[in-house]
Coordinates of C-alpha atoms and ligand atoms in Angstrom, one line a residue:
M29 CA -11.0 -34.4 3.6
T30 CA -10.5 -32.0 6.6
L31 CA -12.3 -28.9 7.6
L32 CA -10.8 -26.1 9.7
Q33 CA -12.9 -23.3 11.1
G34 CA -11.3 -19.9 11.2
I35 CA -12.4 -16.3 11.1
A36 CA -13.7 -15.0 7.8
A37 CA -11.3 -12.2 6.9
S38 CA -12.0 -11.3 3.3
S39 CA -15.0 -12.5 1.4
G40 CA -15.1 -14.7 -1.7
I41 CA -14.2 -18.3 -2.5
A42 CA -10.9 -19.6 -3.8
I43 CA -10.0 -23.1 -4.8
A44 CA -6.3 -23.9 -5.6
K45 CA -3.2 -25.8 -4.5
A46 CA -1.6 -24.9 -1.1
Y47 CA 1.7 -23.0 -1.0
C48 CA 3.1 -23.2 2.6
L49 CA 4.9 -20.2 3.6
V50 CA 6.8 -21.4 6.7
E51 CA 9.8 -19.9 8.3
P52 CA 12.6 -22.6 7.9
D53 CA 14.3 -24.0 10.9
L54 CA 17.9 -22.9 10.4
S55 CA 19.2 -23.9 13.8
F56 CA 22.5 -25.9 14.1
T57 CA 25.1 -26.7 16.7
K58 CA 28.8 -25.9 16.7
Q59 CA 30.9 -29.0 15.8
S60 CA 34.6 -29.8 15.7
I61 CA 35.7 -31.0 12.2
D62 CA 38.8 -33.1 11.4
N63 CA 38.5 -33.1 7.6
T64 CA 38.4 -29.3 6.9
D65 CA 38.9 -29.8 3.2
A66 CA 35.7 -31.8 3.0
E67 CA 33.9 -29.1 5.0
I68 CA 35.2 -26.3 2.7
T69 CA 34.0 -28.4 -0.3
K70 CA 30.6 -28.7 1.3
F71 CA 30.6 -25.0 1.9
E72 CA 31.5 -24.2 -1.7
A73 CA 28.8 -26.5 -3.0
A74 CA 26.2 -24.6 -0.8
I75 CA 27.4 -21.4 -2.3
A76 CA 27.1 -22.7 -5.9
K77 CA 23.5 -23.9 -5.1
S78 CA 22.7 -20.5 -3.7
V79 CA 24.0 -18.7 -6.8
E80 CA 22.0 -21.0 -9.0
E81 CA 18.9 -20.6 -7.0
L82 CA 19.2 -16.8 -6.9
K83 CA 19.5 -16.7 -10.7
D84 CA 16.3 -18.7 -11.0
I85 CA 14.5 -16.4 -8.5
Q86 CA 15.9 -13.4 -10.3
K87 CA 14.4 -14.6 -13.7
I88 CA 11.0 -15.1 -12.2
A89 CA 11.1 -11.8 -10.2
E90 CA 12.0 -9.9 -13.4
R91 CA 9.2 -11.5 -15.4
E92 CA 6.5 -11.1 -12.6
L93 CA 7.6 -8.0 -10.7
G94 CA 9.8 -6.0 -13.0
A95 CA 13.5 -5.2 -13.3
E96 CA 13.7 -3.0 -10.4
E97 CA 12.4 -5.6 -7.9
A98 CA 14.7 -8.2 -9.4
A99 CA 17.8 -6.1 -9.0
I100 CA 18.0 -6.9 -5.4
F101 CA 19.1 -10.4 -6.3
D102 CA 22.0 -9.0 -8.2
A103 CA 23.3 -7.6 -5.0
H104 CA 22.9 -11.0 -3.3
I105 CA 24.9 -12.8 -6.1
L106 CA 27.6 -10.2 -5.8
V107 CA 27.8 -10.9 -2.1
L108 CA 28.1 -14.7 -2.8
N109 CA 31.0 -14.0 -5.1
D110 CA 32.8 -11.6 -2.8
P111 CA 36.2 -13.1 -1.8
E112 CA 36.4 -10.6 1.1
L113 CA 33.4 -12.3 2.7
I114 CA 33.9 -15.9 1.5
N115 CA 37.6 -16.3 2.2
P116 CA 37.4 -15.4 5.9
I117 CA 34.7 -18.1 6.3
K118 CA 37.0 -20.7 4.7
D119 CA 39.9 -19.4 6.8
N120 CA 37.7 -19.8 9.9
I121 CA 36.9 -23.4 9.1
N122 CA 40.6 -24.2 8.7
A123 CA 41.8 -22.3 11.6
E124 CA 39.1 -23.2 14.2
K125 CA 38.4 -26.7 12.7
V126 CA 34.7 -26.0 13.0
N127 CA 31.7 -26.9 10.9
A128 CA 30.8 -24.6 7.9
E129 CA 27.5 -23.5 9.5
H130 CA 29.3 -22.1 12.5
A131 CA 32.1 -20.5 10.6
L132 CA 29.6 -18.9 8.2
K133 CA 27.4 -17.5 11.0
E134 CA 30.3 -16.2 13.1
T135 CA 31.9 -14.4 10.1
T136 CA 28.7 -12.9 8.6
D137 CA 27.5 -11.8 12.1
M138 CA 30.7 -9.8 12.4
F139 CA 30.2 -8.2 9.0
I140 CA 26.5 -7.5 9.7
A141 CA 27.4 -5.7 12.9
M142 CA 30.2 -3.7 11.2
F143 CA 27.9 -2.6 8.3
E144 CA 25.0 -1.8 10.6
G145 CA 27.3 0.4 12.7
M146 CA 28.3 2.6 9.8
D147 CA 26.8 5.9 9.4
N148 CA 26.0 5.4 5.8
E149 CA 22.7 4.2 4.4
Y150 CA 24.3 2.3 1.5
M151 CA 26.5 0.3 3.9
Q152 CA 23.6 -0.4 6.2
E153 CA 21.7 -1.9 3.4
R154 CA 24.6 -4.3 2.7
A155 CA 24.0 -5.7 6.2
A156 CA 20.5 -6.7 5.1
D157 CA 21.9 -8.3 1.9
I158 CA 24.5 -10.3 4.0
R159 CA 21.7 -11.5 6.4
D160 CA 19.6 -12.7 3.5
V161 CA 22.5 -14.5 1.8
T162 CA 23.6 -16.1 5.1
K163 CA 20.1 -17.6 5.4
R164 CA 20.2 -18.9 1.9
I165 CA 23.7 -20.6 2.3
L166 CA 22.7 -22.0 5.7
S167 CA 19.5 -23.5 4.1
H168 CA 21.6 -25.4 1.6
L169 CA 24.2 -26.5 4.2
L170 CA 21.3 -27.9 6.3
G171 CA 19.2 -29.1 3.4
V172 CA 16.2 -27.0 4.4
K173 CA 13.9 -25.2 1.9
V174 CA 13.6 -21.4 2.1
V175 CA 10.5 -20.1 0.6
N176 CA 10.2 -16.8 -1.3
P177 CA 6.6 -15.6 -1.9
S178 CA 7.6 -13.1 -4.5
T179 CA 8.5 -15.9 -6.9
I180 CA 5.2 -17.7 -6.9
S181 CA 4.4 -18.3 -10.5
E182 CA 1.3 -20.5 -10.5
E183 CA -2.2 -20.1 -8.9
V184 CA -2.0 -20.9 -5.2
I185 CA -3.5 -20.4 -1.8
V186 CA -0.9 -19.2 0.6
I187 CA -0.9 -21.0 4.0
A188 CA 1.1 -19.3 6.8
E189 CA 1.3 -19.1 10.5
D190 CA 0.8 -15.4 10.1
L191 CA 1.4 -12.9 7.3
T192 CA 3.0 -9.7 8.2
P193 CA 1.8 -6.7 6.3
S194 CA 5.1 -6.7 4.4
D195 CA 4.7 -10.4 3.4
T196 CA 1.2 -9.5 2.3
A197 CA 2.4 -6.6 0.2
Q198 CA 4.8 -8.9 -1.6
L199 CA 2.2 -11.4 -2.6
N200 CA 1.7 -11.4 -6.3
R201 CA -2.0 -10.7 -6.9
K202 CA -2.0 -12.6 -10.1
Y203 CA -1.2 -15.9 -8.6
V204 CA -2.2 -15.8 -5.0
L205 CA -5.9 -16.6 -5.1
G206 CA -6.5 -16.6 -1.4
F207 CA -4.8 -17.2 2.0
A208 CA -5.3 -18.8 5.3
T209 CA -3.3 -18.3 8.5
D210 CA -3.0 -20.0 11.9
I211 CA -3.3 -16.8 13.9
G212 CA -4.9 -13.4 13.6
G213 CA -8.3 -11.8 13.9
R214 CA -10.6 -9.9 11.5
T215 CA -8.8 -6.7 12.2
S216 CA -5.2 -8.0 12.0
H217 CA -3.5 -6.2 9.2
S218 CA -3.1 -9.3 7.1
A219 CA -6.9 -9.5 7.0
I220 CA -7.3 -5.8 6.2
M221 CA -4.8 -6.2 3.4
A222 CA -6.5 -9.2 2.0
R223 CA -9.7 -7.2 1.8
S224 CA -8.0 -4.4 -0.1
L225 CA -6.3 -6.9 -2.4
E226 CA -9.7 -8.5 -2.9
I227 CA -8.5 -12.0 -2.2
P228 CA -10.6 -14.4 -0.1
A229 CA -8.9 -15.1 3.3
I230 CA -9.4 -16.8 6.5
V231 CA -7.3 -16.1 9.7
G232 CA -7.1 -17.7 13.0
T233 CA -7.6 -21.3 11.8
G234 CA -5.3 -22.4 14.6
E235 CA -3.6 -25.2 12.7
A236 CA -3.6 -24.6 9.0
T237 CA 0.2 -24.9 8.8
T238 CA 0.3 -28.3 10.6
K239 CA -2.6 -29.8 8.7
I240 CA -1.7 -28.7 5.2
Q241 CA 1.2 -29.8 3.0
D242 CA 2.5 -28.0 -0.1
G243 CA 0.4 -29.0 -3.0
D244 CA -2.7 -30.1 -1.1
L245 CA -5.9 -28.8 -2.7
V246 CA -7.7 -26.3 -0.6
I247 CA -10.9 -24.3 -0.6
V248 CA -10.9 -20.9 1.1
D249 CA -14.5 -20.0 2.0
G250 CA -14.0 -16.4 3.0
L251 CA -17.7 -15.9 3.4
N252 CA -18.0 -18.4 6.3
G253 CA -14.5 -18.8 7.5
Q254 CA -14.1 -22.4 6.5
L255 CA -10.9 -24.0 5.1
H256 CA -11.4 -27.3 3.4
I257 CA -8.3 -29.5 2.8
N258 CA -8.3 -32.0 0.0
P259 CA -12.1 -31.7 -0.5
S260 CA -14.3 -34.3 -2.4
A261 CA -15.3 -33.7 -6.0
E262 CA -18.9 -33.0 -4.7
L263 CA -17.8 -30.3 -2.4
I264 CA -15.6 -28.7 -5.1
A265 CA -18.6 -28.6 -7.4
E266 CA -20.8 -27.1 -4.6
Y267 CA -18.2 -24.4 -4.1
E268 CA -17.9 -23.6 -7.7
T269 CA -21.7 -23.0 -7.8
A270 CA -21.4 -20.9 -4.6
A271 CA -18.6 -18.8 -6.2
E272 CA -20.8 -18.1 -9.2
K273 CA -23.7 -17.0 -7.0
Y274 CA -21.4 -14.7 -5.1
E275 CA -20.2 -13.2 -8.4
A276 CA -23.9 -12.7 -9.5
Q277 CA -24.6 -10.9 -6.2
K278 CA -21.6 -8.7 -6.8
A279 CA -22.9 -7.8 -10.2
E280 CA -26.2 -6.6 -8.7
W281 CA -24.3 -4.4 -6.2
A282 CA -22.2 -3.1 -9.0
K283 CA -25.2 -1.3 -10.5
L284 CA -24.9 1.2 -7.6
V285 CA -21.5 2.3 -8.4
N286 CA -22.5 5.8 -9.4
E287 CA -25.3 6.3 -7.0
K288 CA -25.4 8.6 -4.0
T289 CA -25.6 7.0 -0.6
L290 CA -29.1 8.0 0.6
T291 CA -31.2 6.4 3.2
A292 CA -34.8 5.4 2.4
D293 CA -35.9 8.8 4.0
G294 CA -33.4 10.9 2.1
E295 CA -30.5 11.3 4.5
Q296 CA -27.1 11.4 2.8
V297 CA -24.0 9.8 4.3
E298 CA -20.5 9.4 2.7
L299 CA -19.1 6.0 1.9
A300 CA -15.3 6.2 1.8
A301 CA -12.6 3.6 1.3
N302 CA -9.6 2.5 3.3
I303 CA -6.4 2.2 1.2
G304 CA -2.9 1.0 1.8
T305 CA -1.1 2.0 -1.5
P306 CA -1.9 4.2 -4.5
E307 CA -2.5 0.9 -6.4
D308 CA -5.6 0.4 -4.3
L309 CA -7.2 3.5 -6.1
E310 CA -8.5 1.5 -8.9
G311 CA -10.5 -0.6 -6.6
V312 CA -11.9 2.5 -4.9
I313 CA -13.1 4.0 -8.2
N314 CA -14.5 0.6 -9.4
N315 CA -16.4 0.2 -6.2
G316 CA -18.0 3.7 -6.1
G317 CA -15.9 5.1 -3.2
E318 CA -16.9 8.7 -2.5
A319 CA -13.7 9.6 -0.7
I320 CA -10.7 8.0 0.9
G321 CA -11.4 7.9 4.6
L322 CA -8.1 6.3 5.6
Y323 CA -4.9 6.1 3.7
R324 CA -2.7 3.8 5.8
T325 CA 0.6 5.4 4.8
E326 CA 2.8 2.9 6.7
F327 CA 2.7 0.5 3.8
L328 CA 5.0 3.0 1.9
Y329 CA 7.5 2.3 4.6
M330 CA 7.2 -1.5 4.5
G331 CA 8.7 -4.3 2.4
R332 CA 11.9 -2.3 1.9
D333 CA 15.1 -1.8 3.9
Q334 CA 15.2 2.0 4.3
L335 CA 12.8 4.9 4.9
P336 CA 11.1 6.3 1.8
T337 CA 12.4 9.7 0.8
E338 CA 10.3 12.8 0.9
E339 CA 10.2 12.7 -3.0
E340 CA 8.9 9.1 -3.0
Q341 CA 6.2 10.0 -0.6
F342 CA 5.3 13.2 -2.4
E343 CA 4.7 11.1 -5.6
A344 CA 2.6 8.6 -3.8
Y345 CA 0.4 11.2 -2.1
K346 CA 0.1 13.2 -5.3
K347 CA -1.0 10.2 -7.2
V348 CA -3.7 9.4 -4.7
L349 CA -5.0 13.0 -4.5
E350 CA -5.0 13.4 -8.3
G351 CA -6.6 9.9 -8.8
M352 CA -9.5 11.0 -6.5
E353 CA -10.1 14.1 -8.7
G354 CA -11.0 16.5 -5.9
K355 CA -12.8 14.1 -3.7
P356 CA -11.6 14.1 0.0
V357 CA -8.5 12.0 0.9
V358 CA -7.8 11.5 4.6
V359 CA -4.2 10.6 4.9
R360 CA -3.1 9.1 8.2
T361 CA 0.5 9.9 9.2
L362 CA 2.8 7.0 10.0
D363 CA 1.3 4.3 12.2
I364 CA 4.1 1.9 12.8
G365 CA 4.3 -0.5 15.7
G366 CA 1.8 -3.1 17.0
D367 CA 1.7 -5.8 14.3
K368 CA 3.4 -3.4 11.8
E369 CA 7.1 -3.5 12.1
L370 CA 9.9 -1.7 10.3
P371 CA 13.0 -3.9 10.9
Y372 CA 15.3 -1.3 9.6
L373 CA 14.4 1.1 12.4
Q374 CA 15.7 -1.4 14.8
L375 CA 13.4 -0.6 17.6
P376 CA 13.8 -2.6 20.7
E377 CA 11.4 -5.5 21.2
E378 CA 8.5 -4.7 23.5
M379 CA 6.5 -6.8 25.9
N380 CA 3.2 -5.3 24.7
P381 CA 3.8 -3.8 21.2
F382 CA 0.1 -2.7 20.9
L383 CA 0.6 -0.6 24.1
G384 CA 4.0 0.5 23.3
F385 CA 6.1 2.9 21.3
R386 CA 3.9 3.2 18.1
A387 CA 2.3 5.6 15.8
I388 CA 2.3 9.3 17.0
R389 CA 4.4 8.3 20.0
L390 CA 7.2 7.3 17.7
C391 CA 6.7 10.2 15.3
L392 CA 6.9 12.9 18.1
E393 CA 10.2 11.3 19.2
E394 CA 11.7 10.5 15.8
Q395 CA 10.8 13.9 14.5
E396 CA 12.8 13.8 11.3
I397 CA 10.8 10.8 10.1
F398 CA 7.6 12.7 10.9
R399 CA 8.7 16.0 9.5
T400 CA 9.7 14.4 6.2
Q401 CA 6.3 12.9 5.8
L402 CA 4.5 16.1 6.7
R403 CA 6.5 18.0 4.1
A404 CA 5.7 15.5 1.5
L405 CA 2.0 15.7 2.4
L406 CA 2.0 19.5 2.5
R407 CA 3.6 19.7 -0.9
A408 CA 1.1 17.3 -2.4
S409 CA -1.8 19.2 -0.9
T410 CA -2.5 21.4 -3.9
F411 CA -3.3 18.3 -6.0
G412 CA -6.6 17.5 -4.3
D413 CA -8.7 17.8 -1.2
L414 CA -6.2 16.6 1.5
K415 CA -7.0 16.0 5.1
I416 CA -4.4 14.9 7.5
M417 CA -5.0 12.7 10.5
F418 CA -2.8 11.7 13.4
P419 CA -3.1 8.1 14.7
M420 CA -3.2 6.8 18.3
I421 CA -3.8 10.2 20.0
A422 CA -4.2 9.7 23.7
T423 CA -3.9 13.2 25.0
L424 CA -4.6 16.7 23.8
G425 CA -1.0 17.5 24.4
E426 CA 0.0 15.0 21.7
F427 CA -2.4 16.5 19.3
R428 CA -1.1 20.0 20.0
Q429 CA 2.5 19.0 19.6
A430 CA 1.8 17.2 16.3
K431 CA -0.2 20.1 14.9
A432 CA 2.5 22.6 15.9
I433 CA 5.1 20.5 14.0
L434 CA 2.8 20.4 11.0
E435 CA 2.4 24.3 11.2
E436 CA 6.2 24.7 11.5
E437 CA 6.8 22.6 8.4
K438 CA 4.1 24.5 6.6
E439 CA 5.5 27.9 7.3
A440 CA 9.0 26.7 6.3
L441 CA 7.7 25.5 3.0
I442 CA 5.9 28.7 2.3
A443 CA 8.9 30.7 3.2
A444 CA 10.9 28.6 0.7
G445 CA 8.4 29.5 -2.0
E446 CA 6.5 26.1 -2.1
K447 CA 2.7 26.1 -2.7
V448 CA 0.7 24.6 0.2
S449 CA -3.1 24.3 0.3
E450 CA -4.8 26.7 2.7
T451 CA -7.8 24.4 3.3
I452 CA -6.2 21.2 4.8
E453 CA -8.4 19.9 7.6
V454 CA -6.4 18.3 10.5
G455 CA -8.0 15.6 12.5
I456 CA -7.3 12.6 14.8
M457 CA -8.1 9.0 15.0
V458 CA -10.1 8.2 18.0
E459 CA -8.8 4.7 19.0
I460 CA -7.9 5.1 22.6
P461 CA -10.7 5.3 25.2
S462 CA -9.2 8.3 26.9
T463 CA -9.7 10.3 23.7
A464 CA -13.2 9.1 23.2
V465 CA -14.2 10.1 26.8
Q466 CA -12.6 13.5 26.3
A467 CA -13.9 14.1 22.8
D468 CA -15.7 17.3 23.9
Q469 CA -12.4 18.9 24.6
F470 CA -10.7 17.6 21.4
A471 CA -13.6 18.7 19.3
K472 CA -12.8 22.3 20.1
E473 CA -9.4 21.9 18.5
V474 CA -9.6 19.3 15.7
D475 CA -11.3 19.6 12.4
F476 CA -12.7 16.1 12.4
F477 CA -12.6 12.7 14.1
S478 CA -12.3 9.3 12.6
I479 CA -13.0 6.4 14.9
G480 CA -10.6 3.6 14.7
T481 CA -12.6 0.8 16.1
N482 CA -10.1 -1.9 15.5
D483 CA -7.9 -0.4 18.2
L484 CA -10.7 1.3 20.2
I485 CA -12.4 -2.1 20.7
Q486 CA -9.1 -3.8 21.6
Y487 CA -8.3 -1.2 24.2
T488 CA -11.7 -0.8 25.6
M489 CA -12.2 -4.5 26.0
A490 CA -8.5 -5.2 26.9
A491 CA -8.4 -7.9 24.2
D492 CA -5.5 -8.2 21.8
R493 CA -6.9 -7.9 18.2
M494 CA -4.3 -10.5 17.0
N495 CA -5.3 -13.1 19.5
E496 CA -7.9 -15.5 18.2
R497 CA -8.4 -16.9 21.7
V498 CA -9.9 -13.7 22.9
S499 CA -11.6 -12.8 19.7
Y500 CA -15.0 -13.3 21.4
L501 CA -14.2 -10.1 23.2
Y502 CA -13.9 -8.2 19.9
Q503 CA -17.5 -6.9 20.3
P504 CA -18.4 -3.9 18.0
Y505 CA -22.0 -4.1 19.2
N506 CA -21.3 -4.0 22.9
P507 CA -23.2 -1.1 24.3
A508 CA -20.0 0.1 25.9
I509 CA -18.5 0.7 22.5
L510 CA -21.7 2.2 21.1
R511 CA -21.7 4.7 24.0
L512 CA -18.1 5.7 23.2
V513 CA -19.0 6.1 19.6
K514 CA -22.0 8.3 20.5
M515 CA -19.8 10.5 22.7
V516 CA -17.5 11.2 19.9
I517 CA -20.2 11.9 17.3
D518 CA -22.2 14.1 19.5
A519 CA -19.1 16.0 20.7
S520 CA -18.0 16.7 17.1
H521 CA -21.5 17.9 16.0
R522 CA -21.8 20.2 19.0
E523 CA -18.7 22.0 17.6
G524 CA -19.9 21.9 14.0
K525 CA -17.3 19.2 13.1
W526 CA -17.8 15.9 11.5
T527 CA -17.1 12.3 12.6
G528 CA -16.1 9.4 10.4
M529 CA -15.2 5.8 11.2
C530 CA -12.4 3.9 9.5
G531 CA -12.2 0.8 11.7
E532 CA -13.7 -2.4 10.3
M533 CA -16.9 -1.8 12.2
A534 CA -17.9 0.9 9.6
G535 CA -18.4 -1.8 7.0
D536 CA -20.1 -4.3 9.3
E537 CA -23.7 -5.2 8.2
I538 CA -25.0 -5.2 11.8
A539 CA -23.2 -2.1 12.9
I540 CA -24.2 0.1 9.9
P541 CA -27.8 0.6 11.0
L542 CA -26.6 1.5 14.5
L543 CA -24.0 3.9 13.2
L544 CA -26.5 5.6 11.0
G545 CA -28.8 6.0 14.0
L546 CA -26.0 7.5 16.1
G547 CA -25.4 10.1 13.4
L548 CA -22.0 9.0 11.8
D549 CA -21.2 11.2 8.9
E550 CA -18.6 9.1 7.0
F551 CA -18.2 5.4 6.8
S552 CA -14.8 4.3 5.6
M553 CA -14.3 0.6 4.8
S554 CA -12.5 -1.8 2.5
A555 CA -13.3 -0.7 -1.0
T556 CA -14.9 -4.1 -1.7
S557 CA -17.5 -3.5 1.1
I558 CA -18.8 -0.2 -0.2
L559 CA -21.4 -1.3 -2.7
K560 CA -22.8 -3.9 -0.4
A561 CA -23.1 -1.2 2.3
R562 CA -24.7 1.2 -0.2
S563 CA -27.3 -1.3 -1.1
Q564 CA -28.1 -1.9 2.6
I565 CA -28.3 1.9 3.5
L566 CA -30.7 2.5 0.6
Q567 CA -33.2 0.3 2.3
L568 CA -32.9 1.8 5.8
K569 CA -34.8 4.8 7.3
K570 CA -32.7 7.1 9.3
S571 CA -35.5 8.0 11.7
D572 CA -36.0 4.3 12.5
M573 CA -32.3 3.8 13.0
V574 CA -32.1 6.7 15.5
K575 CA -34.7 4.9 17.6
L576 CA -32.9 1.5 17.2
A577 CA -29.6 3.1 18.3
E578 CA -31.2 4.8 21.3
S579 CA -32.6 1.5 22.5
A580 CA -29.3 -0.3 21.8
L581 CA -27.4 2.1 24.1
E582 CA -29.6 1.0 27.0
M583 CA -29.2 -2.7 26.4
G584 CA -27.1 -5.1 28.5
T585 CA -25.1 -7.2 26.0
A586 CA -23.8 -7.2 22.4
E587 CA -26.0 -10.2 21.7
E588 CA -29.1 -8.4 22.6
V589 CA -28.1 -5.5 20.4
M590 CA -27.4 -7.9 17.5
E591 CA -30.8 -9.5 17.9
A592 CA -32.5 -6.1 18.0
V593 CA -30.8 -5.0 14.8
Q594 CA -31.7 -8.2 13.0
K595 CA -35.3 -7.8 14.1
A596 CA -35.5 -4.2 13.0
C597 CA -33.7 -4.7 9.7
K598 CA -35.2 -7.9 8.5
Ligands
PEP23 C1 -8.2 1.2 13.7 O1 -7.5 1.0 14.7 O2 -9.5 1.0 13.7 C2 -7.6 1.6 12.5 C3 -8.4 1.9 11.4 O3 -6.2 1.6 12.4 P1 -5.4 0.3 12.1 O4 -6.3 -0.8 11.8 O5 -4.5 0.5 11.0 O6 -4.7 0.1 13.5
MG24 MG1 -5.5 1.7 14.7

């Protein structure tokens, strides 16, 4: 029995067998071969195994994910049967007298480069297929297992070094009961996704992948951040009781689903949800979300190998707007970069991706990507109450430029006879300290602010949100952060505008009383946190919280603030 302590990333308790999602080591060296016939036979056997494996995966994918998702494997089987690819590899083994691994890699690298260089989307996709197939054949040549999370077909807990947002999006909700990772913090996107998928998760355990083998029984305690490996029968029984208790607590909160969010002295605030895909809507409705405060549209762009078309985006936005039946929907334009990559854009690697070419910076440069999204949004705007927000705004110039592009697209659509709503609010995320400090100037031009504390805290404290070693600096209650939040809220109110918060801080039990006191108008959080937050706010008096917040702003440390909140809200 082993216990690993990590960071509680998504609440709940899960007990199941481990499924280790580790990147296989496919390294090899170039070798000279005398018996090339035997090498070719080995290569052919690896191909046969790959085809067999793909057929199995395809069957599972068709059953679990549908025919469309499964079709990708057809393309891979076609590649494996294509003599134009396979024969040159065999020729290479014969001519160069080299091992199959080397001949394979050399030949497929050449094809990949050729397809990638073509000015044709279809051909560029073939490069991705060849890359995948190469990996599969190599794994059979080297006798290493390649894992594929989309084919999981029994209840498991996924163990990984890290889960990228696109890995997370591919997880089958039916079978993945929870996950635990070696790295990451509470605001890494895998943690955020886990909360919207409503699966218990722990991140930053440091060594889950080294301590856990496939098939080990594990308990994910997403309430306390504890990961138990091969627990005793007593501990399992204890956790089963704890899980029941947690479910009972959730049932209590569920009674508030149709209630307004009012403080004990009658002040109303809005509790909104953060979503990543239209599929998250159900959770928003079931959890009594009064709005969508952040739609992270980048998930539309992930887990695929090309950009989504305007039409695909239009359908997704329309679905969300219609699903919310006239309630506000704040859609954030593409925020790619940082820990969210789009391999098909082939952006150069950066030393500091969180400080690099991401979000609005990329959109203002790659304008066609940005304009396509804006057109889709504008066309969808008549289906509900759309608000558009730009991420990672650092200067007023960036906001003006983004807004001007939006206006251009709007005028062009209207000129082409399309209907566009006349009441779309346009706001920004405040997640860079420069923007918080200059909020008074921004407030004159934007319709609203939404404070993105996940980034605002990392940039203010200079502490990477993905790095568990500096996670002690992720301090939402630090008076420095509270002062920035106050500056933003006050600036917006002076101009008759509103401020929301869509960083994880908005759903934090200790932060909520402070944010109420600072005058935050909208709290946007994982849908699963809404009812708990509502039950908390019903107990609090706004007038008391104003005093609490005022005193917190004058305190020295985050710990002092935390103690003061705990004392005031006992
Ligand atoms: C934030 O930075 O607080 C935020 C909501 O954006 P993201 O977590 O997607 O970077
Ligand atoms: Mg952010």
